[in-house]
Amino acid sequence: QSALTQPASVSGSPGQSITISCTGTSSDVGSYNLVSWYQQHPGKVPKLIIYDVSQRPSGVSNRFSGSKSGNTASLTISGLQVEDEADYHCCSYASSNIWVFGGGTRLTVL
Amino acid sequence: QVHLLQSGAAVKNPGSSVKVSCKASGGTLSNYAFNWVRQAPGQGLEWMGGIIPIFGTPNHAQRFQGRVTISADESTSTVYMEVSNLRSEDTAVYYCATEGEGRFDPWGQGTPVTVSS
């Protein structure tokens, strides 16, 4: 049950697109389409932005999109806005009611 | 939608235990899987374990086996998570969150726990 691997930080300018990767193994990300992403602003509670690899909850901007290839899931944010600056965490099911998170990625909007 | 209210902040000595509660309102406890996730200062989220009250048997991340106890009281719609033999590395914000259809949502407000002598 090792943590999923995310880059520690990414950055982009307003209007640009960025992608955050989340690499697991064939026992978690590679085996289940149960990958979710959470946005967390400093001092705030994590907020669900993507579930089931690519589904957006009601109310979440369509600038956020998710995908998966093999053992790696990705979150893409298009049309970057200043308010997108936050930490992003991925999560995957890993069988037998076990879940695993990534280490988190700090997004800076320059 | 269910709303989760957690117990308040705690300061504990090394070697002691802490029990954090998470009270659900606006829904039936038995309909949900409740999970505990912690976040150490400046770190990412870490899944600790969870429980589906109607089944009763909790699951834990391997590294917390034997030191974390998760339980549920359906009569009060409250889920508990107790960590024993606390050490400084357990200083973190502890969140409860419901999980359904692969998504953790909603989350409680978080309970800061500080372990310090």
Coordinates of C-alpha atoms in Angstrom, one line a residue:
Chain A
Q1 CA 0.0 0.0 0.0
S2 CA 2.5 2.6 -1.1
A3 CA 1.3 6.2 -1.8
L4 CA 0.6 7.1 -5.4
T5 CA 3.2 9.3 -7.0
Q6 CA 2.5 12.9 -7.9
P7 CA 4.9 15.7 -8.8
A8 CA 5.5 18.0 -5.8
S9 CA 4.7 21.1 -7.8
V10 CA 3.5 22.4 -11.1
S11 CA 3.0 25.9 -12.4
G12 CA 1.3 27.7 -15.2
S13 CA 0.1 31.1 -16.3
P14 CA -3.5 32.3 -16.4
G15 CA -5.2 30.9 -19.5
Q16 CA -2.8 28.1 -20.0
S17 CA -3.4 24.4 -19.4
I18 CA -1.6 22.1 -17.0
T19 CA -1.6 18.4 -16.3
I20 CA -0.9 16.7 -13.0
S21 CA 0.1 13.0 -13.1
C22 CA -0.7 10.4 -10.5
T23 CA 1.2 7.1 -10.9
G24 CA 0.3 3.9 -9.1
T25 CA 0.6 0.3 -9.8
S26 CA -1.3 -2.6 -11.5
S27 CA -2.8 -3.2 -8.0
D28 CA -4.5 0.2 -7.7
V29 CA -4.8 2.7 -10.5
G30 CA -4.2 0.1 -13.2
S31 CA -6.9 -2.2 -11.9
Y32 CA -9.8 0.0 -11.1
N33 CA -11.6 3.0 -12.6
L34 CA -12.0 4.4 -9.1
V35 CA -9.6 7.3 -9.3
S36 CA -10.7 10.6 -7.8
W37 CA -9.1 14.0 -7.4
Y38 CA -9.4 16.6 -4.7
Q39 CA -8.7 20.3 -4.6
Q40 CA -7.5 21.8 -1.3
H41 CA -6.9 25.5 -0.7
P42 CA -4.7 26.4 2.3
G43 CA -6.4 25.7 5.6
K44 CA -9.5 24.3 3.9
V45 CA -11.2 20.9 3.6
P46 CA -10.4 18.9 0.5
K47 CA -13.1 19.3 -2.3
L48 CA -14.0 16.5 -4.7
I49 CA -13.4 17.7 -8.3
I50 CA -13.2 14.4 -10.3
Y51 CA -14.3 10.8 -9.6
D52 CA -14.4 7.6 -11.5
V53 CA -11.3 8.8 -13.4
S54 CA -13.1 11.4 -15.5
Q55 CA -16.5 12.3 -14.0
R56 CA -17.2 15.8 -12.6
P57 CA -19.6 16.3 -9.7
S58 CA -22.3 18.8 -10.2
G59 CA -21.0 22.4 -9.9
V60 CA -17.4 21.6 -10.8
S61 CA -16.1 23.6 -13.7
N62 CA -15.6 21.8 -17.0
R63 CA -12.1 23.2 -17.1
F64 CA -11.2 20.3 -14.9
S65 CA -10.9 16.9 -16.6
G66 CA -9.5 13.5 -15.8
S67 CA -8.1 10.6 -17.7
K68 CA -6.1 7.4 -17.1
S69 CA -3.7 5.3 -19.1
G70 CA -2.3 2.1 -17.6
N71 CA -1.1 2.8 -14.1
T72 CA -1.1 6.6 -14.4
A73 CA -4.1 8.9 -14.0
S74 CA -4.0 12.5 -15.0
L75 CA -5.8 15.7 -14.0
T76 CA -5.9 18.5 -16.6
I77 CA -6.9 22.0 -15.8
S78 CA -7.5 24.2 -18.8
G79 CA -7.9 28.0 -19.0
L80 CA -6.0 28.4 -15.7
Q81 CA -7.4 30.9 -13.3
V82 CA -5.8 32.5 -10.2
E83 CA -8.3 30.7 -8.0
D84 CA -7.1 27.4 -9.2
E85 CA -3.9 27.9 -7.2
A86 CA -4.2 25.1 -4.6
D87 CA -3.0 21.6 -3.7
Y88 CA -4.4 18.7 -5.7
H89 CA -4.6 15.1 -4.4
C90 CA -5.3 11.9 -6.3
C91 CA -6.8 8.8 -4.7
S92 CA -7.4 5.3 -6.0
Y93 CA -9.1 2.2 -4.8
A94 CA -6.7 -0.6 -4.1
S95 CA -9.0 -3.6 -3.4
S96 CA -10.6 -5.0 -0.3
N97 CA -12.0 -1.6 0.8
I98 CA -8.5 -0.2 0.9
W99 CA -7.8 3.2 -0.6
V100 CA -4.5 5.1 -1.3
F101 CA -3.8 8.8 -1.8
G102 CA -1.0 10.5 -3.7
G103 CA 1.5 12.8 -2.0
G104 CA -0.3 15.9 -3.3
T105 CA 0.8 18.5 -5.9
R106 CA 1.0 22.2 -5.3
L107 CA -0.2 24.2 -8.3
T108 CA 1.1 27.8 -8.6
V109 CA -0.6 30.1 -11.1
L110 CA 2.1 32.6 -12.0
Chain B
Q1 CA -26.9 15.0 1.7
V2 CA -25.2 13.9 4.9
H3 CA -23.3 16.5 6.9
L4 CA -20.3 15.5 9.1
L5 CA -19.4 17.2 12.3
Q6 CA -16.1 16.2 14.0
S7 CA -15.0 16.7 17.6
G8 CA -12.7 19.5 18.5
A9 CA -8.9 19.9 18.5
A10 CA -6.8 17.9 21.0
V11 CA -3.4 18.1 22.5
K12 CA -1.9 14.8 23.7
N13 CA 1.3 13.6 25.3
P14 CA 3.4 11.0 23.5
G15 CA 2.3 7.5 24.4
S16 CA -1.3 8.4 25.1
S17 CA -4.4 7.9 23.0
V18 CA -6.8 10.1 21.2
K19 CA -10.4 9.4 20.1
V20 CA -11.9 11.5 17.4
S21 CA -15.6 11.5 16.7
C22 CA -17.6 12.2 13.5
K23 CA -21.3 12.7 13.8
A24 CA -23.5 12.3 10.7
S25 CA -26.7 14.3 10.2
G26 CA -29.1 14.4 7.3
G27 CA -28.8 10.8 6.4
T28 CA -28.9 7.2 7.6
L29 CA -25.5 6.1 8.9
S30 CA -25.9 2.6 7.6
N31 CA -26.1 3.9 4.0
Y32 CA -22.5 5.1 3.9
A33 CA -18.9 4.0 4.2
F34 CA -17.1 6.2 6.6
N35 CA -13.4 6.8 6.2
W36 CA -10.6 8.5 8.1
V37 CA -7.9 10.5 6.3
R38 CA -5.1 12.4 8.0
Q39 CA -2.9 15.2 6.8
A40 CA 0.4 16.0 8.6
P41 CA 1.6 19.6 8.4
G42 CA 2.7 20.4 4.9
Q43 CA 2.1 16.8 3.7
G44 CA -0.4 15.1 1.5
L45 CA -3.5 13.1 2.5
E46 CA -3.2 9.7 4.0
W47 CA -6.0 7.1 4.1
M48 CA -6.1 5.5 7.5
G49 CA -9.1 3.2 7.4
G50 CA -12.8 3.0 7.1
I51 CA -16.0 1.3 8.3
I52 CA -19.4 0.4 6.8
P53 CA -21.6 0.5 9.9
I54 CA -24.1 -2.1 8.6
F55 CA -21.2 -4.5 8.2
G56 CA -19.4 -3.4 11.3
T57 CA -15.9 -4.7 10.5
P58 CA -13.4 -1.9 9.8
N59 CA -10.6 -1.9 7.3
H60 CA -7.2 -0.2 8.0
A61 CA -4.2 0.8 6.1
Q62 CA -1.5 -1.7 6.8
R63 CA 0.7 0.8 8.6
F64 CA -2.0 1.5 11.2
Q65 CA -2.9 -2.1 12.0
G66 CA -2.9 -2.6 15.7
R67 CA -2.7 1.1 16.6
V68 CA -5.9 2.5 15.1
T69 CA -9.4 1.5 16.1
I70 CA -12.4 2.5 14.1
S71 CA -15.9 2.0 15.4
A72 CA -19.5 3.2 14.8
D73 CA -22.5 3.8 17.0
E74 CA -25.6 3.7 14.8
S75 CA -27.8 4.8 17.7
T76 CA -26.1 8.2 17.7
S77 CA -25.0 8.2 14.0
T78 CA -21.4 8.7 15.2
V79 CA -18.2 7.1 13.9
Y80 CA -15.1 7.1 16.0
M81 CA -11.4 6.7 15.3
E82 CA -8.9 6.1 18.1
V83 CA -5.2 6.2 17.8
S84 CA -3.1 4.7 20.6
N85 CA 0.6 5.0 21.5
L86 CA 0.7 8.5 20.0
R87 CA 4.0 9.8 18.8
S88 CA 5.0 13.2 17.4
E89 CA 4.6 12.0 13.8
D90 CA 0.9 11.6 14.5
T91 CA 0.5 15.4 14.7
A92 CA -2.0 16.0 11.9
V93 CA -5.4 17.1 11.0
Y94 CA -7.7 14.1 11.0
Y95 CA -10.7 14.1 8.6
C96 CA -13.7 11.8 8.3
A97 CA -15.3 11.5 5.0
T98 CA -18.1 9.4 3.5
E99 CA -17.2 7.2 0.5
G100 CA -19.8 6.2 -2.1
E101 CA -19.3 5.1 -5.7
G102 CA -15.6 5.8 -5.5
R103 CA -15.7 9.3 -4.2
F104 CA -14.9 10.8 -0.8
D105 CA -17.6 13.4 -0.3
P106 CA -18.6 15.1 1.9
W107 CA -15.8 15.6 4.4
G108 CA -15.9 16.7 8.0
Q109 CA -14.3 20.0 9.0
G110 CA -11.2 18.3 10.3
T111 CA -9.8 17.7 13.8
P112 CA -6.3 19.0 14.6
V113 CA -4.4 16.7 16.9
T114 CA -1.1 17.8 18.4
V115 CA 1.2 15.3 20.0
S116 CA 3.7 17.1 22.3
S117 CA 5.3 16.7 25.7

